[in-house]
Coordinates of C-alpha atoms in Angstrom, one line a residue:
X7 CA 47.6 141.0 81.0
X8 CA 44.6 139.5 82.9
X9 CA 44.9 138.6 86.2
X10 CA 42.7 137.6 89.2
X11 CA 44.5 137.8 92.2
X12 CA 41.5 136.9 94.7
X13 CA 40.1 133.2 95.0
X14 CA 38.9 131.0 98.0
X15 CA 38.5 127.0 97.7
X16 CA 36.7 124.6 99.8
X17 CA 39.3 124.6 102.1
X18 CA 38.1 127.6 104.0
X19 CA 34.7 126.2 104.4
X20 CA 32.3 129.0 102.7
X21 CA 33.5 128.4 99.4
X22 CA 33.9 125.2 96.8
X23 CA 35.7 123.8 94.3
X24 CA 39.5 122.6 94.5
X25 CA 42.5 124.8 94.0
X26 CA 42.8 122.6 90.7
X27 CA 39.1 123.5 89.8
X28 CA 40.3 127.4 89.9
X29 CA 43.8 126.7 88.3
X30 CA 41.7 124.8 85.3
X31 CA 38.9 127.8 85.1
X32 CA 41.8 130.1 84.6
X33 CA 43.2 128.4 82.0
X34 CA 39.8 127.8 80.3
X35 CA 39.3 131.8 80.3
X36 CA 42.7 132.8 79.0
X37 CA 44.1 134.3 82.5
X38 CA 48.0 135.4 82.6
X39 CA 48.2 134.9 86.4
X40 CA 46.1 133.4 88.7
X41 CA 46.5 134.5 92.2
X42 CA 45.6 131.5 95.0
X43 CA 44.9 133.6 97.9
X44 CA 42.7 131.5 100.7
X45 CA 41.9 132.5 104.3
X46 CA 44.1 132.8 107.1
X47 CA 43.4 129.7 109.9
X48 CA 41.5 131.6 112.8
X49 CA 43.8 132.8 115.8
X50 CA 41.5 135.4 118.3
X51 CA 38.3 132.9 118.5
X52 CA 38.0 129.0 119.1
X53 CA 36.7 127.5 115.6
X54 CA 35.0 124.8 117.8
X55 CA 32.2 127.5 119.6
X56 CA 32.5 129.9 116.8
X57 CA 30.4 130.4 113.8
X58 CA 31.3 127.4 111.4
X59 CA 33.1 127.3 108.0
X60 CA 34.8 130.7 108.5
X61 CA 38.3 129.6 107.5
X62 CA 40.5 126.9 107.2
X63 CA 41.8 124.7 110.0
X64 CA 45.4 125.6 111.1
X65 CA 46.3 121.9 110.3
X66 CA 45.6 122.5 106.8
X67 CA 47.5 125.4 106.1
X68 CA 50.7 123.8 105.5
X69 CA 48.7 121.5 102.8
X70 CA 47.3 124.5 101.1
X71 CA 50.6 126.1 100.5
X72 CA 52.2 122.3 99.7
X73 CA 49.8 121.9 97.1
X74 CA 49.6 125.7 95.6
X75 CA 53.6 124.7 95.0
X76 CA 52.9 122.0 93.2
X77 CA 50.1 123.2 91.2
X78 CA 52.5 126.8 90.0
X79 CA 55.0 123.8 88.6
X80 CA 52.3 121.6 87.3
X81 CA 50.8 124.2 85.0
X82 CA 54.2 126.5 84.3
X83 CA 53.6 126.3 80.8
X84 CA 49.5 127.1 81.2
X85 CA 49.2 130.1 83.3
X86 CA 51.6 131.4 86.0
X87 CA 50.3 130.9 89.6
X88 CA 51.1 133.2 92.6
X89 CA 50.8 131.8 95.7
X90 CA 48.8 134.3 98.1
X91 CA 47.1 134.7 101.5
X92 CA 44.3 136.5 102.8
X93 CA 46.0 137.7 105.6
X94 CA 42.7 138.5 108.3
X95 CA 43.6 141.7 110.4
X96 CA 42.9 141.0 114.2
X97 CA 44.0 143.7 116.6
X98 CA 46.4 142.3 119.0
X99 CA 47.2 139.3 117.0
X100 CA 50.1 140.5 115.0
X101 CA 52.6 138.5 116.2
X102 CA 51.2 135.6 115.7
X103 CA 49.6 137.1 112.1
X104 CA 53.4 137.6 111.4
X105 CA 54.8 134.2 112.3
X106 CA 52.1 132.6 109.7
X107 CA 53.5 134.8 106.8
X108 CA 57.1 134.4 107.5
X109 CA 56.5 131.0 107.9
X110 CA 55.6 129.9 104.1
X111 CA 56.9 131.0 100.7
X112 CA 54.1 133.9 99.8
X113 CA 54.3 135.9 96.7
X114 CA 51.4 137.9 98.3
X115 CA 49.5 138.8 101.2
X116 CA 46.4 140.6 101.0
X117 CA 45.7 142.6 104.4
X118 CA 41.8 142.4 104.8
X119 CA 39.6 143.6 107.8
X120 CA 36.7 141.6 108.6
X121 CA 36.8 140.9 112.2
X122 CA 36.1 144.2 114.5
X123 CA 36.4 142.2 118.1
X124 CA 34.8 138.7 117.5
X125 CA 32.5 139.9 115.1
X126 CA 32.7 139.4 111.7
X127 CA 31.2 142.2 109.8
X128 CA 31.8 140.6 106.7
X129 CA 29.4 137.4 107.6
X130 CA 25.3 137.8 106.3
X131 CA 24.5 135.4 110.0
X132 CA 26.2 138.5 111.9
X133 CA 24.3 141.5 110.9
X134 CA 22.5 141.2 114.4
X135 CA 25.9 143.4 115.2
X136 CA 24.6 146.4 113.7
X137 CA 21.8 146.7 116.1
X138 CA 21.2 149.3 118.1
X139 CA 25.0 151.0 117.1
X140 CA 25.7 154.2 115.1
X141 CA 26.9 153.0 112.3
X142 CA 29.6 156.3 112.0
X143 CA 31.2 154.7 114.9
X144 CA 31.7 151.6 113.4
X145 CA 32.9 152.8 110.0
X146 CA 35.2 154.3 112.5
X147 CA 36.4 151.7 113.9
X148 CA 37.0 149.8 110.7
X149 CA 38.6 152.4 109.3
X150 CA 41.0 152.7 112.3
X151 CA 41.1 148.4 112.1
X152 CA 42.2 149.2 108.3
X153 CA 44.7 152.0 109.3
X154 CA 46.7 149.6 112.2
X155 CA 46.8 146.8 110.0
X156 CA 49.0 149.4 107.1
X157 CA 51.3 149.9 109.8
X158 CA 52.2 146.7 110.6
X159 CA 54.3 146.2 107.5
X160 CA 52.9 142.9 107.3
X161 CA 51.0 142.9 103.7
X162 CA 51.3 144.1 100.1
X163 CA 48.1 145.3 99.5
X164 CA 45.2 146.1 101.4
X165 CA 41.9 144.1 100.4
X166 CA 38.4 145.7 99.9
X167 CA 39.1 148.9 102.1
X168 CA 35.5 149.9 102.2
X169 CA 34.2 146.2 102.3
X170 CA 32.2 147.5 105.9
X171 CA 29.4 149.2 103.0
X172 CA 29.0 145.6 101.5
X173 CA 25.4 144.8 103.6
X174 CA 24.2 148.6 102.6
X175 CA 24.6 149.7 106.5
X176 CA 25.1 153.6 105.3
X177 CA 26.2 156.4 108.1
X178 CA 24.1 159.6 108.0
X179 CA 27.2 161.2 107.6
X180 CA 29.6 161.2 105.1
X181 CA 32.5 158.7 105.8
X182 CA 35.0 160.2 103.1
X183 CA 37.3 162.2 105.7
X184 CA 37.8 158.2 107.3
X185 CA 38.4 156.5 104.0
X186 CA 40.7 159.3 102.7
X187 CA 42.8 158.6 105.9
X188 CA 42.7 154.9 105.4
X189 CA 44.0 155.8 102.4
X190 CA 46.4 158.3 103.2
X191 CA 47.7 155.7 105.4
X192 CA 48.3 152.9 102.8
X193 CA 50.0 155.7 100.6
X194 CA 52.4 157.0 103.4
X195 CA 53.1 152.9 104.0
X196 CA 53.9 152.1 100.3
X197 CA 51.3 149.9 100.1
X198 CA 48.9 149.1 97.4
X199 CA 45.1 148.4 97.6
X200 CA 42.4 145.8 95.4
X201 CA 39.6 146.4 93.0
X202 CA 37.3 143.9 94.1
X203 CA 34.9 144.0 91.9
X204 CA 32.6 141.4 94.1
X205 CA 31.0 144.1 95.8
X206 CA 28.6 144.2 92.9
X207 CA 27.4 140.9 93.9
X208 CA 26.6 142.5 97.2
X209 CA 23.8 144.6 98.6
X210 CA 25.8 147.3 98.8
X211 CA 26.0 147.3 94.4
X212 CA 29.4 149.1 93.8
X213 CA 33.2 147.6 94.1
X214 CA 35.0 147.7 96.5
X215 CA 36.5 150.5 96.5
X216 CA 34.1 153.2 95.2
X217 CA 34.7 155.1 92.2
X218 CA 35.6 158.5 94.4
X219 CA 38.4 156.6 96.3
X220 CA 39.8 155.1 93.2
X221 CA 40.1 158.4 91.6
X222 CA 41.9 159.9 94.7
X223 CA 44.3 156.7 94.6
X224 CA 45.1 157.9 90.8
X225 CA 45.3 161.5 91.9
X226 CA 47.8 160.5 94.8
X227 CA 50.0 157.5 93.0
X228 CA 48.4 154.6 95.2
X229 CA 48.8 151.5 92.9
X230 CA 46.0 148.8 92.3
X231 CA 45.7 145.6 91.9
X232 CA 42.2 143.8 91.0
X233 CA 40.6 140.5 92.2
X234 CA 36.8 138.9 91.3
X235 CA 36.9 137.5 95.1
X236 CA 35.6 134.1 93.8
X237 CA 34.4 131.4 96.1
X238 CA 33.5 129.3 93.3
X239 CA 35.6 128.5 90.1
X240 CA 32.9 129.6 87.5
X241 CA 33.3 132.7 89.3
X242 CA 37.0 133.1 88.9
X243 CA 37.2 136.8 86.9
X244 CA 34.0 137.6 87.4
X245 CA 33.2 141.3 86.9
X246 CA 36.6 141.9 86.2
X247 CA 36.0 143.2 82.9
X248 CA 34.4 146.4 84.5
X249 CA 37.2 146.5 86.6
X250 CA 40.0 147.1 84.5
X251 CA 36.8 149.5 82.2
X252 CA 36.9 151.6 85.7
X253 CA 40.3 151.6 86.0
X254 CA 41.0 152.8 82.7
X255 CA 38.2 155.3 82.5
X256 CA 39.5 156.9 85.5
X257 CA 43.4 157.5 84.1
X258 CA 44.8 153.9 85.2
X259 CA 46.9 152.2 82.8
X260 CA 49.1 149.8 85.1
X261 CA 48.3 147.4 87.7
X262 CA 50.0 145.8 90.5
X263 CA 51.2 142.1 90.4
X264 CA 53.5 140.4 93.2
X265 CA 55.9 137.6 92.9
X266 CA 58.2 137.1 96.4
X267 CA 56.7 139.8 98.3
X268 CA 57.5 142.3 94.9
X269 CA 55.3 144.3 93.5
X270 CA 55.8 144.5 89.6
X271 CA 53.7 147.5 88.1
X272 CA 52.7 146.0 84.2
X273 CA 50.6 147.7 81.6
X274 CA 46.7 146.4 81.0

């Protein structure tokens, strides 16, 4: 069973090739399931004044989905395509968050944090944001961002939960008493989390999550699903081999897929 679960195209303006490009790649590489899974259309800033190419335009969201529908039938009899969103977490928001997932046929939605306020923490042309603030207190407010965003209900499974190491900003304190809470969270929600192995990519060198917080989602029944996090199709899978090495070194012998908002558990 391989899977990739996390992809952006061009349509979300930081990343390229066409959904087609991806669905191809995956075929070329021997993928069971290939999980489409773009950006969320920005709801809490004006993509006019904001920082450009952050996610698709709300017009094309209908599109996206229109032509993720046809691409699943297209290639039935190649690979089996879920049809996903990256659902972007944005405090106060959640209402109209939930009108865009009830609004279009998801197998999936992946519940990420990247926006603390207006500031994306997840952007290299943002990292002016860490000046001049403890970086505890921010790991602490992600971690309470990551915590609200379980509770709403709204997603399966909760993408790169410690993605706020990815620039290398470390606290000079040990964070694990908020990431165990993030994850006690997503266990008490009956959600499930990603290995995205992208964060190896990043200056921060390790997937997301880190090995100790993979080992106390084993130890505490949390299930996983993994995702490469690929903005470009010959980038579809990658790292994904150490994933499911990880996974399996640690005591993991399932992961999590999703068809209809229903997470299957199936052996790798």
């Amino acid at each position: 069973m391989l899977i990739d679960y996390h992809t952006h195209h061009v349509r979300c303006g930081h990343a390229s090739g066409e959904l087609e490009d991806y669905v191809k790649r995956g075929i070329e590489i021997g993928l069971t399931q290939l999980g489409l899974s773009d950006h969320m259309p920005l709801l809490h800033v004006d993509p006019a004044t904001y920082w450009p190419e952050m996610a698709m335009p709300m017009e094309e969201l209908p599109r996206y989905v229109e032509e993720c529908l046809h691409l699943k039938e297209k290639y039935k009899d190649q690979i089996d395509i879920r049809v996903g969103l990256e659902g972007d977490y944005i405090e106060g928001y959640e209402t109209e968050i939930a009108a865009i997932i009830k609004a279009y046929p998801w197998d999936y939605v992946i519940g990420s944090v990247h926006f603390l306020g207006e500031w994306d923490i997840s952007d290299f042309r943002q990292l002016a944001g860490w000046d001049g603030k403890d970086i505890y207190t921010i790991y602490t407010q992600y971690y309470e961002a990551v915590k609200k965003a379980v509770r709403t209900g709204l997603y399966d499974y909760i993408g790169h939960i410690d993605m706020i190491k990815r620039f290398g900003y470390v606290p000079d304190r040990d964070p694990w008493e908020l990431e165990k809470a993030a994850l006690d969270t997503v266990k008490e929600c009956g959600l499930a989390i990603e290995l995205n192995a992208s964060g190896l990519r990043h200056p921060c060198k390790e997937m997301f999550p880190s090995r100790r917080m993979l080992e106390y989602c084993h130890k505490v029944g949390i299930p996983l699903t993994i995702g490469s996090d690929a903005h470009q199709p010959d980038r579809l899978s990658q790292y994904l081999d150490e994933a499911r090495e990880l996974l399996k070194s640690i005591g993991f012998n399932e992961i999590a897929t999703f068809s209809a908002r229903k997470r299957h558990l199936v052996t790798f």
